Amino acid sequence: MRWVQRGQGGRSGRAETETRTGRQGGDQLRGVGAPRESPCQEVQGDPRMGKWDIAELQLNHTGPQQDPRLYWQGGPALGRSFLHGPELDKGQLRIHRDGIYMVHIQVTLAICSSTSTSRHHHPTTLAVGICSPASRSISLLRLSFHQGCTIASQRLTPLARGDTLCTNLTGTLLPSRNTDETFFGVQWVRP
């Protein structure tokens, strides 16, 4: 959004402010007194989702020991877990709108002590990345449980429609299934 300040105008002699918002069909100009856009207002041309794509997920299961991938679930029946916009595909999060997203994750290891994480030759590592499509495959976060049982991180990153985010936990320790300790989510911030 760009603010355009105009000089003295009107009978009252006060400055008039207009906002210019970018739309697909070109710029749209709103004058003083025009209704303000709400951040939760419906996106023009896409009635199925609001202006914010957002997901907060909880751990579903970890899969077989050979599979380091963490699988997620979300929905109102699960309590504080939800999906608005993105969707789950075989336990992985798929994005439905291009933009800049805040990606966040916290994982706590089950049956863990600071000595159990430091004595392993191959430390337990958490990685978050775009795993599909293959042409966009990239690591977004890589965190190591050096001497702790919990790691948490967040970052802003551009994501495209169709990107699938995967989370992998390498090592022999398993994640806690407690929803207060292990969770993953995204929030659309801007186009």
Short mmCIF file of N, CA and C in Angstrom, two decimals:
data_model
loop_
_atom_site.label_atom_id
_atom_site.label_comp_id
_atom_site.label_asym_id
_atom_site.label_seq_id
_atom_site.Cartn_x
_atom_site.Cartn_y
_atom_site.Cartn_z
N MET A 1 0.86 -1.16 0.00
CA MET A 1 0.00 0.00 0.00
C MET A 1 0.90 1.22 0.00
N ARG A 2 0.55 2.20 -0.79
CA ARG A 2 1.32 3.43 -0.87
C ARG A 2 0.42 4.58 -0.48
N TRP A 3 0.89 5.44 0.40
CA TRP A 3 0.14 6.62 0.81
C TRP A 3 0.54 7.78 -0.05
N VAL A 4 -0.46 8.51 -0.54
CA VAL A 4 -0.22 9.67 -1.38
C VAL A 4 -0.76 10.88 -0.63
N GLN A 5 0.11 11.81 -0.29
CA GLN A 5 -0.31 13.02 0.44
C GLN A 5 -0.52 14.13 -0.58
N ARG A 6 -1.67 14.75 -0.53
CA ARG A 6 -1.95 15.87 -1.42
C ARG A 6 -1.90 17.16 -0.63
N GLY A 7 -1.73 18.23 -1.34
CA GLY A 7 -1.68 19.56 -0.72
C GLY A 7 -3.02 19.97 -0.14
N GLN A 8 -3.14 21.22 0.27
CA GLN A 8 -4.36 21.75 0.83
C GLN A 8 -5.50 21.54 -0.15
N GLY A 9 -6.62 21.10 0.35
CA GLY A 9 -7.74 20.86 -0.55
C GLY A 9 -9.06 21.03 0.17
N GLY A 10 -10.10 21.15 -0.61
CA GLY A 10 -11.44 21.25 -0.05
C GLY A 10 -11.67 22.58 0.66
N ARG A 11 -12.90 22.82 1.15
CA ARG A 11 -13.25 24.06 1.82
C ARG A 11 -12.61 24.17 3.20
N SER A 12 -12.39 23.02 3.85
CA SER A 12 -11.87 23.10 5.22
C SER A 12 -10.38 23.43 5.24
N GLY A 13 -9.71 23.35 4.11
CA GLY A 13 -8.30 23.67 4.04
C GLY A 13 -7.40 22.59 4.62
N ARG A 14 -7.98 21.42 5.01
CA ARG A 14 -7.12 20.36 5.57
C ARG A 14 -6.56 19.49 4.45
N ALA A 15 -5.44 18.86 4.75
CA ALA A 15 -4.80 17.99 3.76
C ALA A 15 -5.66 16.76 3.51
N GLU A 16 -5.65 16.31 2.29
CA GLU A 16 -6.42 15.14 1.91
C GLU A 16 -5.47 13.98 1.64
N THR A 17 -5.75 12.83 2.19
CA THR A 17 -4.90 11.66 2.01
C THR A 17 -5.65 10.60 1.23
N GLU A 18 -4.96 9.99 0.27
CA GLU A 18 -5.55 8.90 -0.49
C GLU A 18 -4.62 7.70 -0.38
N THR A 19 -5.19 6.53 -0.55
CA THR A 19 -4.37 5.32 -0.57
C THR A 19 -4.51 4.67 -1.93
N ARG A 20 -3.42 4.10 -2.39
CA ARG A 20 -3.43 3.40 -3.66
C ARG A 20 -3.08 1.95 -3.35
N THR A 21 -3.98 1.04 -3.71
CA THR A 21 -3.73 -0.37 -3.45
C THR A 21 -3.57 -1.09 -4.77
N GLY A 22 -2.57 -1.95 -4.85
CA GLY A 22 -2.35 -2.73 -6.07
C GLY A 22 -3.36 -3.84 -6.19
N ARG A 23 -3.97 -3.99 -7.30
CA ARG A 23 -4.92 -5.07 -7.58
C ARG A 23 -4.50 -5.73 -8.89
N GLN A 24 -5.02 -6.89 -9.17
CA GLN A 24 -4.65 -7.59 -10.39
C GLN A 24 -4.98 -6.80 -11.64
N GLY A 25 -6.04 -6.07 -11.62
CA GLY A 25 -6.44 -5.32 -12.80
C GLY A 25 -5.83 -3.93 -12.86
N GLY A 26 -4.86 -3.62 -12.04
CA GLY A 26 -4.26 -2.29 -12.00
C GLY A 26 -4.45 -1.66 -10.65
N ASP A 27 -4.10 -0.43 -10.53
CA ASP A 27 -4.22 0.26 -9.25
C ASP A 27 -5.64 0.73 -9.03
N GLN A 28 -6.02 0.74 -7.77
CA GLN A 28 -7.33 1.22 -7.39
C GLN A 28 -7.10 2.37 -6.42
N LEU A 29 -7.75 3.49 -6.62
CA LEU A 29 -7.54 4.66 -5.79
C LEU A 29 -8.73 4.82 -4.86
N ARG A 30 -8.42 5.03 -3.58
CA ARG A 30 -9.47 5.29 -2.60
C ARG A 30 -9.24 6.66 -2.02
N GLY A 31 -10.28 7.41 -1.84
CA GLY A 31 -10.16 8.76 -1.28
C GLY A 31 -10.43 8.77 0.20
N VAL A 32 -10.37 9.97 0.79
CA VAL A 32 -10.66 10.15 2.20
C VAL A 32 -12.08 9.70 2.46
N GLY A 33 -12.26 9.00 3.57
CA GLY A 33 -13.59 8.56 3.93
C GLY A 33 -13.95 7.21 3.34
N ALA A 34 -13.12 6.66 2.48
CA ALA A 34 -13.40 5.34 1.93
C ALA A 34 -13.20 4.31 3.02
N PRO A 35 -13.99 3.22 3.01
CA PRO A 35 -13.85 2.22 4.06
C PRO A 35 -12.46 1.59 4.03
N ARG A 36 -11.89 1.36 5.20
CA ARG A 36 -10.57 0.76 5.32
C ARG A 36 -10.68 -0.74 5.09
N GLU A 37 -9.63 -1.31 4.51
CA GLU A 37 -9.60 -2.75 4.31
C GLU A 37 -9.31 -3.44 5.63
N SER A 38 -10.02 -4.51 5.89
CA SER A 38 -9.76 -5.33 7.07
C SER A 38 -8.77 -6.42 6.68
N PRO A 39 -7.80 -6.77 7.56
CA PRO A 39 -6.85 -7.81 7.22
C PRO A 39 -7.51 -9.17 7.05
N CYS A 40 -8.75 -9.34 7.51
CA CYS A 40 -9.44 -10.61 7.39
C CYS A 40 -10.50 -10.58 6.30
N GLN A 41 -10.52 -9.54 5.50
CA GLN A 41 -11.49 -9.39 4.44
C GLN A 41 -11.24 -10.42 3.35
N GLU A 42 -12.29 -10.86 2.69
CA GLU A 42 -12.17 -11.87 1.64
C GLU A 42 -11.32 -11.37 0.49
N VAL A 43 -10.47 -12.24 -0.05
CA VAL A 43 -9.63 -11.89 -1.19
C VAL A 43 -10.48 -11.86 -2.44
N GLN A 44 -10.38 -10.80 -3.22
CA GLN A 44 -11.15 -10.66 -4.42
C GLN A 44 -10.84 -11.79 -5.40
N GLY A 45 -11.88 -12.45 -5.89
CA GLY A 45 -11.71 -13.49 -6.89
C GLY A 45 -11.46 -14.87 -6.30
N ASP A 46 -11.32 -15.01 -4.99
CA ASP A 46 -11.09 -16.31 -4.38
C ASP A 46 -11.95 -16.41 -3.12
N PRO A 47 -13.24 -16.73 -3.27
CA PRO A 47 -14.17 -16.70 -2.15
C PRO A 47 -13.92 -17.78 -1.11
N ARG A 48 -13.11 -18.81 -1.40
CA ARG A 48 -12.93 -19.90 -0.44
C ARG A 48 -11.99 -19.56 0.70
N MET A 49 -11.18 -18.50 0.55
CA MET A 49 -10.25 -18.20 1.63
C MET A 49 -10.25 -16.71 1.95
N GLY A 50 -9.91 -16.43 3.20
CA GLY A 50 -9.79 -15.06 3.65
C GLY A 50 -8.47 -14.48 3.18
N LYS A 51 -8.19 -13.30 3.64
CA LYS A 51 -6.98 -12.63 3.23
C LYS A 51 -5.73 -13.28 3.81
N TRP A 52 -5.85 -14.00 4.92
CA TRP A 52 -4.70 -14.63 5.58
C TRP A 52 -4.79 -16.14 5.43
N ASP A 53 -3.81 -16.75 4.78
CA ASP A 53 -3.67 -18.21 4.79
C ASP A 53 -2.88 -18.54 6.04
N ILE A 54 -3.37 -19.49 6.81
CA ILE A 54 -2.74 -19.78 8.10
C ILE A 54 -2.98 -21.23 8.47
N ALA A 55 -2.01 -21.83 9.13
CA ALA A 55 -2.16 -23.21 9.61
C ALA A 55 -1.37 -23.37 10.90
N GLU A 56 -1.93 -24.09 11.82
CA GLU A 56 -1.26 -24.48 13.07
C GLU A 56 -1.51 -25.97 13.22
N LEU A 57 -0.45 -26.75 13.19
CA LEU A 57 -0.57 -28.21 13.14
C LEU A 57 0.05 -28.87 14.35
N GLN A 58 -0.42 -30.07 14.63
CA GLN A 58 0.17 -30.88 15.69
C GLN A 58 0.65 -32.19 15.10
N LEU A 59 1.58 -32.81 15.80
CA LEU A 59 2.19 -34.05 15.34
C LEU A 59 1.15 -35.15 15.26
N ASN A 60 1.16 -35.88 14.15
CA ASN A 60 0.26 -37.01 13.98
C ASN A 60 1.00 -38.29 14.38
N HIS A 61 2.02 -38.64 13.64
CA HIS A 61 2.87 -39.78 13.99
C HIS A 61 4.19 -39.62 13.25
N THR A 62 5.15 -40.38 13.61
CA THR A 62 6.47 -40.21 13.02
C THR A 62 6.77 -41.20 11.90
N GLY A 63 5.93 -42.16 11.66
CA GLY A 63 6.17 -43.12 10.59
C GLY A 63 7.20 -44.16 11.02
N PRO A 64 7.56 -45.03 10.11
CA PRO A 64 8.54 -46.07 10.43
C PRO A 64 9.90 -45.48 10.77
N GLN A 65 10.71 -46.22 11.50
CA GLN A 65 12.03 -45.76 11.94
C GLN A 65 12.90 -45.32 10.77
N GLN A 66 12.76 -45.95 9.60
CA GLN A 66 13.57 -45.59 8.44
C GLN A 66 13.14 -44.26 7.83
N ASP A 67 11.95 -43.79 8.17
CA ASP A 67 11.42 -42.55 7.61
C ASP A 67 11.61 -41.42 8.62
N PRO A 68 12.50 -40.47 8.35
CA PRO A 68 12.73 -39.38 9.31
C PRO A 68 11.65 -38.30 9.26
N ARG A 69 10.72 -38.42 8.30
CA ARG A 69 9.71 -37.38 8.12
C ARG A 69 8.71 -37.36 9.26
N LEU A 70 8.37 -36.15 9.71
CA LEU A 70 7.31 -35.97 10.70
C LEU A 70 6.01 -35.72 9.96
N TYR A 71 4.93 -36.34 10.42
CA TYR A 71 3.63 -36.19 9.81
C TYR A 71 2.75 -35.35 10.73
N TRP A 72 1.97 -34.45 10.12
CA TRP A 72 1.19 -33.47 10.87
C TRP A 72 -0.30 -33.65 10.63
N GLN A 73 -1.10 -33.13 11.55
CA GLN A 73 -2.55 -33.13 11.40
C GLN A 73 -3.09 -31.80 11.89
N GLY A 74 -4.27 -31.44 11.40
CA GLY A 74 -4.88 -30.19 11.80
C GLY A 74 -6.37 -30.21 11.61
N GLY A 75 -7.08 -29.49 12.44
CA GLY A 75 -8.52 -29.39 12.31
C GLY A 75 -9.15 -29.03 13.64
N PRO A 76 -10.37 -28.50 13.61
CA PRO A 76 -11.03 -28.04 14.83
C PRO A 76 -11.28 -29.15 15.85
N ALA A 77 -11.43 -30.38 15.41
CA ALA A 77 -11.67 -31.48 16.34
C ALA A 77 -10.44 -31.77 17.20
N LEU A 78 -9.29 -31.25 16.81
CA LEU A 78 -8.05 -31.51 17.53
C LEU A 78 -7.73 -30.43 18.56
N GLY A 79 -8.58 -29.47 18.73
CA GLY A 79 -8.34 -28.40 19.72
C GLY A 79 -7.74 -27.17 19.07
N ARG A 80 -6.48 -26.86 19.41
CA ARG A 80 -5.85 -25.62 18.95
C ARG A 80 -5.24 -25.74 17.57
N SER A 81 -5.58 -26.74 16.83
CA SER A 81 -5.00 -26.99 15.52
C SER A 81 -6.01 -26.59 14.43
N PHE A 82 -5.53 -25.96 13.35
CA PHE A 82 -6.45 -25.51 12.30
C PHE A 82 -5.71 -25.33 10.99
N LEU A 83 -6.48 -25.30 9.91
CA LEU A 83 -5.98 -25.03 8.56
C LEU A 83 -6.96 -24.08 7.89
N HIS A 84 -6.47 -22.95 7.40
CA HIS A 84 -7.29 -22.01 6.62
C HIS A 84 -6.47 -21.62 5.40
N GLY A 85 -6.74 -22.24 4.26
CA GLY A 85 -5.97 -21.97 3.04
C GLY A 85 -5.08 -23.13 2.68
N PRO A 86 -3.96 -23.33 3.38
CA PRO A 86 -3.11 -24.48 3.07
C PRO A 86 -3.85 -25.79 3.38
N GLU A 87 -3.32 -26.91 2.87
CA GLU A 87 -3.93 -28.20 3.14
C GLU A 87 -2.86 -29.23 3.44
N LEU A 88 -3.27 -30.33 4.04
CA LEU A 88 -2.35 -31.42 4.32
C LEU A 88 -2.43 -32.45 3.20
N ASP A 89 -1.27 -32.89 2.74
CA ASP A 89 -1.16 -33.94 1.74
C ASP A 89 -0.25 -35.02 2.32
N LYS A 90 -0.86 -36.12 2.76
CA LYS A 90 -0.13 -37.22 3.39
C LYS A 90 0.71 -36.73 4.57
N GLY A 91 0.12 -35.84 5.37
CA GLY A 91 0.78 -35.35 6.56
C GLY A 91 1.76 -34.21 6.34
N GLN A 92 1.89 -33.74 5.10
CA GLN A 92 2.80 -32.63 4.78
C GLN A 92 1.96 -31.43 4.36
N LEU A 93 2.45 -30.24 4.63
CA LEU A 93 1.69 -29.01 4.40
C LEU A 93 1.90 -28.48 2.98
N ARG A 94 0.80 -28.32 2.23
CA ARG A 94 0.86 -27.78 0.87
C ARG A 94 0.27 -26.38 0.85
N ILE A 95 1.02 -25.47 0.23
CA ILE A 95 0.65 -24.05 0.14
C ILE A 95 -0.26 -23.83 -1.07
N HIS A 96 -1.27 -22.94 -0.90
CA HIS A 96 -2.21 -22.66 -1.98
C HIS A 96 -2.16 -21.24 -2.50
N ARG A 97 -1.27 -20.41 -1.95
CA ARG A 97 -1.19 -19.03 -2.43
C ARG A 97 0.25 -18.55 -2.36
N ASP A 98 0.72 -17.93 -3.44
CA ASP A 98 2.05 -17.34 -3.46
C ASP A 98 2.14 -16.23 -2.41
N GLY A 99 3.32 -16.07 -1.85
CA GLY A 99 3.53 -14.95 -0.94
C GLY A 99 4.67 -15.19 0.02
N ILE A 100 4.85 -14.23 0.90
CA ILE A 100 5.82 -14.33 1.98
C ILE A 100 5.09 -14.93 3.17
N TYR A 101 5.65 -15.98 3.74
CA TYR A 101 5.04 -16.67 4.88
C TYR A 101 5.98 -16.65 6.08
N MET A 102 5.40 -16.60 7.27
CA MET A 102 6.13 -16.85 8.50
C MET A 102 5.96 -18.34 8.77
N VAL A 103 7.08 -19.06 8.78
CA VAL A 103 7.08 -20.48 9.07
C VAL A 103 7.62 -20.64 10.49
N HIS A 104 6.92 -21.39 11.32
CA HIS A 104 7.41 -21.61 12.69
C HIS A 104 7.29 -23.08 13.07
N ILE A 105 8.18 -23.51 13.94
CA ILE A 105 8.15 -24.90 14.39
C ILE A 105 8.77 -24.98 15.79
N GLN A 106 8.23 -25.87 16.58
CA GLN A 106 8.84 -26.24 17.85
C GLN A 106 8.74 -27.74 17.98
N VAL A 107 9.84 -28.38 18.34
CA VAL A 107 9.86 -29.83 18.56
C VAL A 107 10.57 -30.09 19.88
N THR A 108 9.91 -30.88 20.72
CA THR A 108 10.51 -31.35 21.96
C THR A 108 10.70 -32.85 21.83
N LEU A 109 11.85 -33.31 22.22
CA LEU A 109 12.13 -34.74 22.14
C LEU A 109 11.51 -35.47 23.33
N ALA A 110 10.91 -36.63 23.05
CA ALA A 110 10.34 -37.46 24.11
C ALA A 110 11.48 -38.21 24.80
N ILE A 111 11.30 -38.51 26.06
CA ILE A 111 12.29 -39.27 26.84
C ILE A 111 13.68 -38.70 26.58
N CYS A 112 13.88 -37.49 27.02
CA CYS A 112 15.11 -36.77 26.70
C CYS A 112 15.68 -36.12 27.95
N SER A 113 16.99 -36.07 27.98
CA SER A 113 17.71 -35.28 28.99
C SER A 113 18.87 -34.61 28.26
N SER A 114 19.43 -33.59 28.83
CA SER A 114 20.52 -32.89 28.15
C SER A 114 21.70 -33.83 27.91
N THR A 115 21.89 -34.84 28.76
CA THR A 115 23.00 -35.78 28.53
C THR A 115 22.70 -36.72 27.38
N SER A 116 21.41 -37.07 27.18
CA SER A 116 21.08 -37.98 26.07
C SER A 116 21.29 -37.31 24.72
N THR A 117 21.09 -35.99 24.63
CA THR A 117 21.29 -35.31 23.34
C THR A 117 22.76 -35.04 23.05
N SER A 118 23.59 -34.90 24.10
CA SER A 118 24.99 -34.57 23.87
C SER A 118 25.88 -35.79 23.68
N ARG A 119 25.44 -36.97 24.12
CA ARG A 119 26.31 -38.13 24.03
C ARG A 119 26.20 -38.90 22.71
N HIS A 120 25.24 -38.57 21.87
CA HIS A 120 25.08 -39.24 20.57
C HIS A 120 26.16 -38.77 19.61
N HIS A 121 26.73 -39.71 18.86
CA HIS A 121 27.74 -39.36 17.86
C HIS A 121 27.12 -38.56 16.72
N HIS A 122 25.90 -38.89 16.38
CA HIS A 122 25.18 -38.17 15.33
C HIS A 122 24.02 -37.44 16.01
N PRO A 123 24.18 -36.16 16.29
CA PRO A 123 23.14 -35.45 17.03
C PRO A 123 21.82 -35.43 16.27
N THR A 124 20.74 -35.37 17.03
CA THR A 124 19.42 -35.28 16.44
C THR A 124 19.26 -33.90 15.80
N THR A 125 18.77 -33.89 14.57
CA THR A 125 18.63 -32.65 13.81
C THR A 125 17.22 -32.54 13.25
N LEU A 126 16.67 -31.34 13.29
CA LEU A 126 15.37 -31.04 12.70
C LEU A 126 15.60 -30.19 11.45
N ALA A 127 14.98 -30.58 10.35
CA ALA A 127 15.08 -29.80 9.11
C ALA A 127 13.67 -29.53 8.58
N VAL A 128 13.45 -28.32 8.12
CA VAL A 128 12.21 -27.93 7.46
C VAL A 128 12.59 -27.45 6.07
N GLY A 129 11.88 -27.92 5.06
CA GLY A 129 12.20 -27.51 3.71
C GLY A 129 11.05 -27.68 2.76
N ILE A 130 11.23 -27.17 1.55
CA ILE A 130 10.28 -27.40 0.47
C ILE A 130 10.71 -28.71 -0.17
N CYS A 131 9.87 -29.73 -0.11
CA CYS A 131 10.24 -31.03 -0.67
C CYS A 131 9.60 -31.28 -2.02
N SER A 132 8.62 -30.49 -2.38
CA SER A 132 7.96 -30.68 -3.66
C SER A 132 7.34 -29.36 -4.07
N PRO A 133 7.36 -28.99 -5.34
CA PRO A 133 7.90 -29.75 -6.46
C PRO A 133 9.44 -29.81 -6.38
N ALA A 134 9.99 -30.81 -7.02
CA ALA A 134 11.44 -31.07 -6.96
C ALA A 134 12.25 -29.87 -7.46
N SER A 135 11.72 -29.13 -8.41
CA SER A 135 12.45 -27.98 -8.97
C SER A 135 12.63 -26.86 -7.94
N ARG A 136 11.80 -26.85 -6.87
CA ARG A 136 11.89 -25.81 -5.84
C ARG A 136 12.42 -26.38 -4.52
N SER A 137 12.89 -27.60 -4.52
CA SER A 137 13.36 -28.25 -3.31
C SER A 137 14.52 -27.47 -2.68
N ILE A 138 14.35 -27.09 -1.40
CA ILE A 138 15.37 -26.30 -0.71
C ILE A 138 15.15 -26.44 0.80
N SER A 139 16.22 -26.35 1.55
CA SER A 139 16.14 -26.35 3.01
C SER A 139 15.82 -24.94 3.50
N LEU A 140 14.87 -24.82 4.41
CA LEU A 140 14.50 -23.53 4.98
C LEU A 140 15.07 -23.34 6.38
N LEU A 141 15.10 -24.41 7.16
CA LEU A 141 15.63 -24.39 8.53
C LEU A 141 16.36 -25.69 8.80
N ARG A 142 17.46 -25.63 9.49
CA ARG A 142 18.15 -26.83 9.96
C ARG A 142 18.66 -26.52 11.36
N LEU A 143 18.14 -27.26 12.33
CA LEU A 143 18.44 -27.00 13.73
C LEU A 143 18.91 -28.28 14.41
N SER A 144 19.85 -28.15 15.32
CA SER A 144 20.41 -29.31 15.99
C SER A 144 20.11 -29.26 17.48
N PHE A 145 19.76 -30.41 18.06
CA PHE A 145 19.53 -30.54 19.50
C PHE A 145 20.88 -30.83 20.16
N HIS A 146 21.76 -29.84 20.24
CA HIS A 146 23.10 -30.10 20.78
C HIS A 146 23.06 -30.49 22.24
N GLN A 147 22.51 -29.66 23.10
CA GLN A 147 22.48 -29.98 24.52
C GLN A 147 21.14 -29.64 25.13
N GLY A 148 20.11 -29.78 24.35
CA GLY A 148 18.78 -29.49 24.86
C GLY A 148 17.77 -30.47 24.31
N CYS A 149 16.58 -30.40 24.87
CA CYS A 149 15.52 -31.32 24.47
C CYS A 149 14.45 -30.63 23.63
N THR A 150 14.51 -29.30 23.51
CA THR A 150 13.52 -28.55 22.74
C THR A 150 14.24 -27.56 21.84
N ILE A 151 13.78 -27.47 20.62
CA ILE A 151 14.23 -26.40 19.73
C ILE A 151 13.00 -25.74 19.11
N ALA A 152 13.12 -24.46 18.85
CA ALA A 152 12.04 -23.69 18.24
C ALA A 152 12.67 -22.65 17.33
N SER A 153 12.02 -22.40 16.21
CA SER A 153 12.52 -21.39 15.29
C SER A 153 11.38 -20.89 14.42
N GLN A 154 11.62 -19.75 13.82
CA GLN A 154 10.69 -19.19 12.84
C GLN A 154 11.48 -18.38 11.84
N ARG A 155 10.92 -18.23 10.67
CA ARG A 155 11.56 -17.38 9.67
C ARG A 155 10.53 -16.96 8.62
N LEU A 156 10.81 -15.82 8.00
CA LEU A 156 10.03 -15.36 6.86
C LEU A 156 10.65 -15.96 5.60
N THR A 157 9.80 -16.46 4.71
CA THR A 157 10.33 -17.04 3.48
C THR A 157 9.27 -16.98 2.38
N PRO A 158 9.70 -16.77 1.13
CA PRO A 158 8.74 -16.79 0.03
C PRO A 158 8.34 -18.23 -0.29
N LEU A 159 7.04 -18.45 -0.44
CA LEU A 159 6.53 -19.76 -0.83
C LEU A 159 5.59 -19.57 -2.01
N ALA A 160 5.51 -20.57 -2.86
CA ALA A 160 4.67 -20.50 -4.06
C ALA A 160 3.54 -21.52 -3.97
N ARG A 161 2.48 -21.23 -4.68
CA ARG A 161 1.35 -22.16 -4.77
C ARG A 161 1.88 -23.52 -5.21
N GLY A 162 1.50 -24.56 -4.49
CA GLY A 162 1.93 -25.92 -4.82
C GLY A 162 3.15 -26.38 -4.04
N ASP A 163 3.86 -25.46 -3.37
CA ASP A 163 4.99 -25.88 -2.53
C ASP A 163 4.48 -26.77 -1.40
N THR A 164 5.19 -27.86 -1.16
CA THR A 164 4.88 -28.74 -0.04
C THR A 164 6.03 -28.68 0.94
N LEU A 165 5.71 -28.36 2.19
CA LEU A 165 6.73 -28.26 3.23
C LEU A 165 6.84 -29.59 3.97
N CYS A 166 8.07 -30.03 4.14
CA CYS A 166 8.33 -31.28 4.86
C CYS A 166 9.21 -30.99 6.05
N THR A 167 9.03 -31.77 7.10
CA THR A 167 9.85 -31.66 8.30
C THR A 167 10.47 -33.01 8.56
N ASN A 168 11.77 -33.04 8.78
CA ASN A 168 12.50 -34.29 9.02
C ASN A 168 13.24 -34.20 10.34
N LEU A 169 13.19 -35.29 11.09
CA LEU A 169 13.91 -35.40 12.35
C LEU A 169 14.87 -36.58 12.21
N THR A 170 16.15 -36.27 12.12
CA THR A 170 17.16 -37.33 11.97
C THR A 170 17.76 -37.65 13.33
N GLY A 171 18.17 -38.87 13.51
CA GLY A 171 18.74 -39.30 14.78
C GLY A 171 17.85 -40.39 15.38
N THR A 172 18.21 -40.84 16.57
CA THR A 172 17.49 -41.95 17.18
C THR A 172 16.41 -41.52 18.15
N LEU A 173 16.37 -40.26 18.55
CA LEU A 173 15.38 -39.79 19.50
C LEU A 173 14.08 -39.42 18.79
N LEU A 174 12.95 -39.63 19.47
CA LEU A 174 11.63 -39.38 18.89
C LEU A 174 11.02 -38.10 19.46
N PRO A 175 10.14 -37.46 18.69
CA PRO A 175 9.50 -36.23 19.18
C PRO A 175 8.37 -36.52 20.15
N SER A 176 8.14 -35.57 21.05
CA SER A 176 7.01 -35.66 21.96
C SER A 176 5.72 -35.41 21.17
N ARG A 177 4.67 -36.13 21.54
CA ARG A 177 3.37 -35.93 20.89
C ARG A 177 2.52 -34.91 21.62
N ASN A 178 3.03 -34.34 22.70
CA ASN A 178 2.31 -33.33 23.46
C ASN A 178 2.15 -32.07 22.60
N THR A 179 0.92 -31.61 22.42
CA THR A 179 0.65 -30.47 21.52
C THR A 179 1.22 -29.16 22.05
N ASP A 180 1.54 -29.08 23.34
CA ASP A 180 2.19 -27.88 23.89
C ASP A 180 3.69 -27.89 23.61
N GLU A 181 4.23 -29.05 23.26
CA GLU A 181 5.67 -29.19 23.08
C GLU A 181 6.11 -29.32 21.63
N THR A 182 5.24 -29.85 20.78
CA THR A 182 5.60 -30.09 19.38
C THR A 182 4.49 -29.56 18.48
N PHE A 183 4.81 -28.58 17.64
CA PHE A 183 3.83 -27.99 16.72
C PHE A 183 4.56 -27.34 15.55
N PHE A 184 3.78 -27.07 14.49
CA PHE A 184 4.34 -26.55 13.23
C PHE A 184 3.26 -25.71 12.58
N GLY A 185 3.64 -24.60 11.96
CA GLY A 185 2.64 -23.79 11.31
C GLY A 185 3.21 -22.75 10.35
N VAL A 186 2.30 -22.15 9.59
CA VAL A 186 2.65 -21.08 8.67
C VAL A 186 1.59 -19.99 8.76
N GLN A 187 1.99 -18.78 8.41
CA GLN A 187 1.06 -17.67 8.28
C GLN A 187 1.46 -16.82 7.10
N TRP A 188 0.52 -16.61 6.19
CA TRP A 188 0.75 -15.74 5.03
C TRP A 188 0.88 -14.30 5.55
N VAL A 189 1.93 -13.60 5.11
CA VAL A 189 2.18 -12.25 5.59
C VAL A 189 1.86 -11.21 4.52
N ARG A 190 2.34 -11.47 3.29
CA ARG A 190 2.09 -10.53 2.19
C ARG A 190 2.37 -11.21 0.86
N PRO A 191 1.85 -10.61 -0.23
CA PRO A 191 2.10 -11.22 -1.56
C PRO A 191 3.56 -11.18 -1.94
#
